mmCIF file of C-alpha atoms in Angstrom:
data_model
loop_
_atom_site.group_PDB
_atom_site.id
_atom_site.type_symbol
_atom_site.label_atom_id
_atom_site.label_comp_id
_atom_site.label_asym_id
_atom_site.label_seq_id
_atom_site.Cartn_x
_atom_site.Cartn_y
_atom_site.Cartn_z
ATOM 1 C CA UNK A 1 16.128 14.124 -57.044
ATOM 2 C CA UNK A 2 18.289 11.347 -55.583
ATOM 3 C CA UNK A 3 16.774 11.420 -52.675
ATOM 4 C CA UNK A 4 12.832 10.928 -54.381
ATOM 5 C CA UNK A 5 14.239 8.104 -55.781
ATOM 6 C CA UNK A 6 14.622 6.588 -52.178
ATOM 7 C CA UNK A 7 10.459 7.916 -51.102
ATOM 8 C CA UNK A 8 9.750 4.602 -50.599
ATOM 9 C CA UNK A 9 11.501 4.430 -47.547
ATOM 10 C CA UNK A 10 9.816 5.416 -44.512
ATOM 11 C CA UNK A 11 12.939 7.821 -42.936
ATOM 12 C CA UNK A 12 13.271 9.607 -46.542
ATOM 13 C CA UNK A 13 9.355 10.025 -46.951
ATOM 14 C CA UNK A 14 9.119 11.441 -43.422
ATOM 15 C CA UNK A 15 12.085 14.335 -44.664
ATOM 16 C CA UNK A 16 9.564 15.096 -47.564
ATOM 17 C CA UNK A 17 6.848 15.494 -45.581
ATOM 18 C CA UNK A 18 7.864 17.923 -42.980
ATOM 19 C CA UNK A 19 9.826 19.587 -45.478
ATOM 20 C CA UNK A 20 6.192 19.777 -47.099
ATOM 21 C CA UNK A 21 4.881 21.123 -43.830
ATOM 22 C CA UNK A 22 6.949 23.743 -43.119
ATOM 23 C CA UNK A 23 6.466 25.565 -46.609
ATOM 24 C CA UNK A 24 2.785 25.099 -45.213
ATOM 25 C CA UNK A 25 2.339 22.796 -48.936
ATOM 26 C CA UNK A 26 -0.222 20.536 -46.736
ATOM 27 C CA UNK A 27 -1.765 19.127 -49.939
ATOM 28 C CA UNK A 28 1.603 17.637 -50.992
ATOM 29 C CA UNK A 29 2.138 16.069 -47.122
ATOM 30 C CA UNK A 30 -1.329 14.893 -46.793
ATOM 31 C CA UNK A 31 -0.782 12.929 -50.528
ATOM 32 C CA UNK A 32 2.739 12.163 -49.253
ATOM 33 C CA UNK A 33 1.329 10.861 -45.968
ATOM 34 C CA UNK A 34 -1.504 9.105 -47.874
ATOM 35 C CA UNK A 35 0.777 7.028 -50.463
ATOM 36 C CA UNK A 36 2.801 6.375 -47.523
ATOM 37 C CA UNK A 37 -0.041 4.207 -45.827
ATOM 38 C CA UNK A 38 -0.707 2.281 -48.869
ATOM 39 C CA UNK A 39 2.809 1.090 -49.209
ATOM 40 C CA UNK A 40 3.490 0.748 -45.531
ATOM 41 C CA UNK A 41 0.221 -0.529 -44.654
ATOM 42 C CA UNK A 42 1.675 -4.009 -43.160
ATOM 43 C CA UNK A 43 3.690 -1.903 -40.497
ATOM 44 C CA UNK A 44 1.005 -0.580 -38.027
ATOM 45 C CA UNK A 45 3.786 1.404 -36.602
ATOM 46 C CA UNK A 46 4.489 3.169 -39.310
ATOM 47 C CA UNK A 47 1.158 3.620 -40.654
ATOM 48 C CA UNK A 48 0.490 5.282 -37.041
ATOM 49 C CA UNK A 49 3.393 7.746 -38.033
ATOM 50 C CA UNK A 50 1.419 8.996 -41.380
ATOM 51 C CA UNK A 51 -1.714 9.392 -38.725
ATOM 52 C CA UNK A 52 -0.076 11.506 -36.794
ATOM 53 C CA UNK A 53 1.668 14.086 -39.710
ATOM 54 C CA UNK A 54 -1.990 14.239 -40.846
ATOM 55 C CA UNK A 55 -3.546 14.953 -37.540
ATOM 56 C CA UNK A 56 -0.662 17.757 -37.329
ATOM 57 C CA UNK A 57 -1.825 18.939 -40.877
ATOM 58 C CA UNK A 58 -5.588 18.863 -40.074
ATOM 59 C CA UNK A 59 -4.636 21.127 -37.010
ATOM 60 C CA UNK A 60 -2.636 23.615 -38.789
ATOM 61 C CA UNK A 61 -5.952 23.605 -41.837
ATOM 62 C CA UNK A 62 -8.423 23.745 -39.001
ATOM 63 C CA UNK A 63 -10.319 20.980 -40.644
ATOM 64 C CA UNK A 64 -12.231 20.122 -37.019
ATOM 65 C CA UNK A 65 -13.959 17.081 -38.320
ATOM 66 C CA UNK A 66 -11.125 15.915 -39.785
ATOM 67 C CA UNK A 67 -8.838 16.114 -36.258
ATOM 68 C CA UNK A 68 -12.003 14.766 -34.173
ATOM 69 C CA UNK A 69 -11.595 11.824 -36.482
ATOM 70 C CA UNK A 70 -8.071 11.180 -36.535
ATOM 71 C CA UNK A 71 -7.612 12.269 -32.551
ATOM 72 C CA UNK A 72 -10.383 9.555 -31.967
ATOM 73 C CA UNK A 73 -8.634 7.011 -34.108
ATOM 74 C CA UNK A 74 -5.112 7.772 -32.615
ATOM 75 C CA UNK A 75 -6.458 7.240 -29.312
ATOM 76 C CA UNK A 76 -8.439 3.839 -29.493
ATOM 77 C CA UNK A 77 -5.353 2.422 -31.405
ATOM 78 C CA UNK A 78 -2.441 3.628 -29.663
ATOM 79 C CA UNK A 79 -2.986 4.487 -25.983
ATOM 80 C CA UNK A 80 0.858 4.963 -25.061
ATOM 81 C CA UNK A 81 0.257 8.958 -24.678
ATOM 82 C CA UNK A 82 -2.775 10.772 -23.668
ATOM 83 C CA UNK A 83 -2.094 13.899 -25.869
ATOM 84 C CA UNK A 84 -4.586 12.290 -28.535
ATOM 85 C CA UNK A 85 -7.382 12.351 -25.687
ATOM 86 C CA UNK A 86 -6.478 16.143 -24.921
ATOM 87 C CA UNK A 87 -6.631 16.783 -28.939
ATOM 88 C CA UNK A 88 -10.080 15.191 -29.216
ATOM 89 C CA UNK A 89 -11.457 16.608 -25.494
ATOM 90 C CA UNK A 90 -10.214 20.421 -27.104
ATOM 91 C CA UNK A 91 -11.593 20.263 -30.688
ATOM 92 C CA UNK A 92 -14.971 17.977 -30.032
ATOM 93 C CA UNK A 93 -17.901 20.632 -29.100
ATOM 94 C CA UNK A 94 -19.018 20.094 -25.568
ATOM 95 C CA UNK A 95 -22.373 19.288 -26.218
ATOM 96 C CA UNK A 96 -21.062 15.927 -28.174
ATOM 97 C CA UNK A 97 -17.973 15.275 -25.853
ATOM 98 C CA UNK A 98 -20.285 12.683 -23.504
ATOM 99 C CA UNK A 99 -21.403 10.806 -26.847
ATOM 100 C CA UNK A 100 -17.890 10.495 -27.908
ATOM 101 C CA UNK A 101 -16.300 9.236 -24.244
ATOM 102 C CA UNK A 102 -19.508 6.421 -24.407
ATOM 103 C CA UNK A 103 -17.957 5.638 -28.198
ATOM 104 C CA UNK A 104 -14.634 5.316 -27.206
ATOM 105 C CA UNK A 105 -15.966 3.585 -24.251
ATOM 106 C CA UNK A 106 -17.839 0.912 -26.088
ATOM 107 C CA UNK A 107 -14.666 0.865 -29.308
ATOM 108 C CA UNK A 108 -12.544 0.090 -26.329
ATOM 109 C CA UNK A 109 -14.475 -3.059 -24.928
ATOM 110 C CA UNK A 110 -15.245 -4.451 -28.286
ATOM 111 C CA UNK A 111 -12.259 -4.006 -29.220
ATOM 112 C CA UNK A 112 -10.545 -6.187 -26.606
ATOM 113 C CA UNK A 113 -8.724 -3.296 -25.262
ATOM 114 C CA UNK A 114 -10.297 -2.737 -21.600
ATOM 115 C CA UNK A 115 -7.416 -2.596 -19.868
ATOM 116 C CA UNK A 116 -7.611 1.099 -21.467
ATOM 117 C CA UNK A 117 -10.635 1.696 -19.305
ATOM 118 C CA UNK A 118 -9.482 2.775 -16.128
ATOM 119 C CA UNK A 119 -7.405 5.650 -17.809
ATOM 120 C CA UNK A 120 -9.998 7.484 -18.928
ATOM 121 C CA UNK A 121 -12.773 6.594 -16.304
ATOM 122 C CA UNK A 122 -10.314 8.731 -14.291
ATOM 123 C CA UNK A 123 -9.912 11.215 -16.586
ATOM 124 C CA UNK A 124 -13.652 11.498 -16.412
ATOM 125 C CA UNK A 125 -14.533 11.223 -13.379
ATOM 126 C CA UNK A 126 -16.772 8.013 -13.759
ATOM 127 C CA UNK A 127 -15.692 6.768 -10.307
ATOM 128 C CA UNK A 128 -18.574 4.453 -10.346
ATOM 129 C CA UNK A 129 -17.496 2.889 -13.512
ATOM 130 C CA UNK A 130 -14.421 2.237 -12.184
ATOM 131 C CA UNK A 131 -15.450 1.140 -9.215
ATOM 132 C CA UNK A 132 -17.035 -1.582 -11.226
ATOM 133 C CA UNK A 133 -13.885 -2.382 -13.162
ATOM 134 C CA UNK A 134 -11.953 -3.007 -10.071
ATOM 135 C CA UNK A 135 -15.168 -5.700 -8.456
ATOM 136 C CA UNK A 136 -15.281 -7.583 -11.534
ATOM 137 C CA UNK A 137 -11.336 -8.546 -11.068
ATOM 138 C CA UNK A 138 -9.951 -7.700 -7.527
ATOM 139 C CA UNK A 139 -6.715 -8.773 -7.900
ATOM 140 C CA UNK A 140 -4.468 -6.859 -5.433
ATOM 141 C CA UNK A 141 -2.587 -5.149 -8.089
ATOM 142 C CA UNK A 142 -5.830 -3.524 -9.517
ATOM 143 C CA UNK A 143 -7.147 -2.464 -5.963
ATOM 144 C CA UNK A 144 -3.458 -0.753 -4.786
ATOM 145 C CA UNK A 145 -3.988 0.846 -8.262
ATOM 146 C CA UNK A 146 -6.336 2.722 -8.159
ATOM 147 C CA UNK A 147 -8.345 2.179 -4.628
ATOM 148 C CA UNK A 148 -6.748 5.943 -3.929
ATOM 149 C CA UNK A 149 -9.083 6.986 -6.825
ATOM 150 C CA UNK A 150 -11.863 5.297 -5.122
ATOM 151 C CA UNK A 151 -11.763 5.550 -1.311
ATOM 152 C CA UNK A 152 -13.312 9.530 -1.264
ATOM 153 C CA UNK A 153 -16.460 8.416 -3.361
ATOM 154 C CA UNK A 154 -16.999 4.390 -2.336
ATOM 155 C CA UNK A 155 -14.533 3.691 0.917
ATOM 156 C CA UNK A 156 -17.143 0.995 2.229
ATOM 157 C CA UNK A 157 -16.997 -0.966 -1.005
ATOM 158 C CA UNK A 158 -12.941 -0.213 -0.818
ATOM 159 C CA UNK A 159 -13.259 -1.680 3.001
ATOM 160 C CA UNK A 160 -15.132 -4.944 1.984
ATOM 161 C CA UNK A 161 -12.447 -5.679 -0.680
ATOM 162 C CA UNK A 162 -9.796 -5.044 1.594
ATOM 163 C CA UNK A 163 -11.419 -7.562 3.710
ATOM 164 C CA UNK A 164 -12.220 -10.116 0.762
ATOM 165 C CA UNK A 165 -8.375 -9.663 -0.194
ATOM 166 C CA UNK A 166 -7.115 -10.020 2.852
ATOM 167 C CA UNK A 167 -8.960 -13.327 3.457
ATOM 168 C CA UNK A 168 -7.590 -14.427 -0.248
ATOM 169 C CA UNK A 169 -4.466 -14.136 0.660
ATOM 170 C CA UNK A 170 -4.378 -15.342 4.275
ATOM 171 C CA UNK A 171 -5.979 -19.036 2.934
ATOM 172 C CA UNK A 172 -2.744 -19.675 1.000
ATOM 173 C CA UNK A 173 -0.146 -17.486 3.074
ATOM 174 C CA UNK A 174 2.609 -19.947 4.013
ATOM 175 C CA UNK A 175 5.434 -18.209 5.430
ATOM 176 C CA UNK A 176 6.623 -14.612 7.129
ATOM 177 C CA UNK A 177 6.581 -12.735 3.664
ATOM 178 C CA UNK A 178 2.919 -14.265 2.749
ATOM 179 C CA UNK A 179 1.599 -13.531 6.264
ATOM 180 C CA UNK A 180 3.602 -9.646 6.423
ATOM 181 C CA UNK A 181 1.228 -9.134 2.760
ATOM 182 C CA UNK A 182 -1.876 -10.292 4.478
ATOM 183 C CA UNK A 183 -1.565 -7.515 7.100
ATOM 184 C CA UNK A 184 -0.743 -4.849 4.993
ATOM 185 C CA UNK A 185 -3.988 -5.329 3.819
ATOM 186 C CA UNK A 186 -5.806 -5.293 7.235
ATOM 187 C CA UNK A 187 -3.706 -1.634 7.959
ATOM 188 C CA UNK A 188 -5.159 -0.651 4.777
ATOM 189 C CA UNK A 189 -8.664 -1.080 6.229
ATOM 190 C CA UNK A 190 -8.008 0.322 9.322
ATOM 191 C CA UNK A 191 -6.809 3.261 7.967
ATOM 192 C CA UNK A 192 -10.195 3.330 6.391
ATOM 193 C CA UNK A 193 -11.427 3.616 10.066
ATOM 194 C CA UNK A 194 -12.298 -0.021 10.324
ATOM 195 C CA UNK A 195 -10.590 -0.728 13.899
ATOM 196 C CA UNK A 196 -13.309 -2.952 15.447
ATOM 197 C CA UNK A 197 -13.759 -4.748 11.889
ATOM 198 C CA UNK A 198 -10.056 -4.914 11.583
ATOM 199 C CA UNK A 199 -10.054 -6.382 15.579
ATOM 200 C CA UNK A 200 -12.417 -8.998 14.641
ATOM 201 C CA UNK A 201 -10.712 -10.129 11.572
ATOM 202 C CA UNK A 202 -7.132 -10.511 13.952
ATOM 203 C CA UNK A 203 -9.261 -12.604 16.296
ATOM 204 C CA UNK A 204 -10.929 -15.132 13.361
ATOM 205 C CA UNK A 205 -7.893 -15.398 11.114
ATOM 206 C CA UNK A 206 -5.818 -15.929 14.839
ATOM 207 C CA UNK A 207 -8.046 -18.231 16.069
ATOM 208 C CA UNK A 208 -7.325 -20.524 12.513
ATOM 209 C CA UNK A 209 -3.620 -20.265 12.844
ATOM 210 C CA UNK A 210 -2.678 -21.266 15.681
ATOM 211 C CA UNK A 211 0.132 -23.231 15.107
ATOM 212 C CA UNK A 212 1.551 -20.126 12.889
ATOM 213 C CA UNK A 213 3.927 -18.689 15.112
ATOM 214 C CA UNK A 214 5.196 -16.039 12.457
ATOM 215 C CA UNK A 215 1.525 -15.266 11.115
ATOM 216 C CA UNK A 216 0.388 -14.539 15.126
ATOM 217 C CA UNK A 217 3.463 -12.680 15.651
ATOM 218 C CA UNK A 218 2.423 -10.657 12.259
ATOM 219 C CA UNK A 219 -1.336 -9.852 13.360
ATOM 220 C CA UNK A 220 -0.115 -8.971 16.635
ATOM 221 C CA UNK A 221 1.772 -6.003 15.110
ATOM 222 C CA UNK A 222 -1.261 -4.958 12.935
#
């Protein structure tokens, strides 16, 4: 009793609700849960929290719709864990799991949060997609992300932004570090089984620098 006089906090609701849950009383957790997103409902955070004990509850009460909705929900708002993708992907019938990756898909973009993309273009194989995601922004921390993804499907398209980075970098390289960067990149692409493109490249950018001792000494050990 002195502790329902405290419910209102977040830590003492929680108790109440697993306490709930383990006499399997889910229609007292799922109110509990409920009331506590009404009060709490400034705290994102929080409200997450209640999301989650009713997820748990809608798993134990095999209410499918009701996990495919709050699995989906979890996912698009909180994408610090993958185990709300591998809820959805196990309860959503297969013939409707392609509908609901374009949903998330298109919830993700409008919703500002593309940087979520990538994740689960790999986790679906849409190499092309992200193939695109890497071209629109090719900054070298993108490519050496996820170019190992890439290279078995699309290694050409992988070569020629090797090459475009490379030539990036090698405009504003201005000392040993800077020029040591640009010809990681140019071992990249010959690892790609570019040696004659990578030769040609060592001649042009050479040919420009010629009063870059360091940078020559650099491409020489390419």
């Amino acid at each position: 009793k002195y502790l329902e006089t405290m419910i209102h906090l977040p830590e003492i609701r929680k108790q109440f609700v697993e306490k709930a849950i383990s006499v399997k009383n889910y229609s007292r957790a799922k109110e509990l849960c409920n009331q506590g997103m009404i009060s709490d409902k400034k705290f994102a955070g929080i409200v997450h929290q209640w999301n989650e004990y009713l997820l748990n509850i809608a798993q134990r009460q095999k209410d499918i719709p009701e996990v495919i909705r709050l699995a989906k929900m979890l996912f698009l708002s909180t994408f610090n864990s993958q185990q709300f993708y591998t809820v959805l992907k196990k309860f959503t019938p297969p013939e409707q799991w392609a509908q609901t990756v374009e949903s998330m898909i298109i919830a993700l973009i409008t919703e500002g949060n593309s940087d979520y993309l990538p994740w689960l273009y790999i986790q679906e194989k849409m190499f092309d997609r992200l193939l695109a995601y890497v071209q629109k922004d090719p900054y070298p921390s993108i490519i050496s992300e996820y170019d190992k993804y890439l290279i078995p499907y699309f290694a050409a398209e992988i070569a020629d932004l090797y090459e475009t980075t490379f030539r990036k970098l090698a405009k504003r390289a201005s000392d040993r570090k800077d020029y040591a960067e640009c010809c990681r990149w140019l071992r990249r692409l010959k690892k790609l089984g570019e040696k004659d493109r990578v030769t040609g490249l060592i001649k042009e950018i050479a040919a420009a620098n010629l009063r870059k001792p360091a940078f020559l000494d650099e491409l020489r050990k390419v």
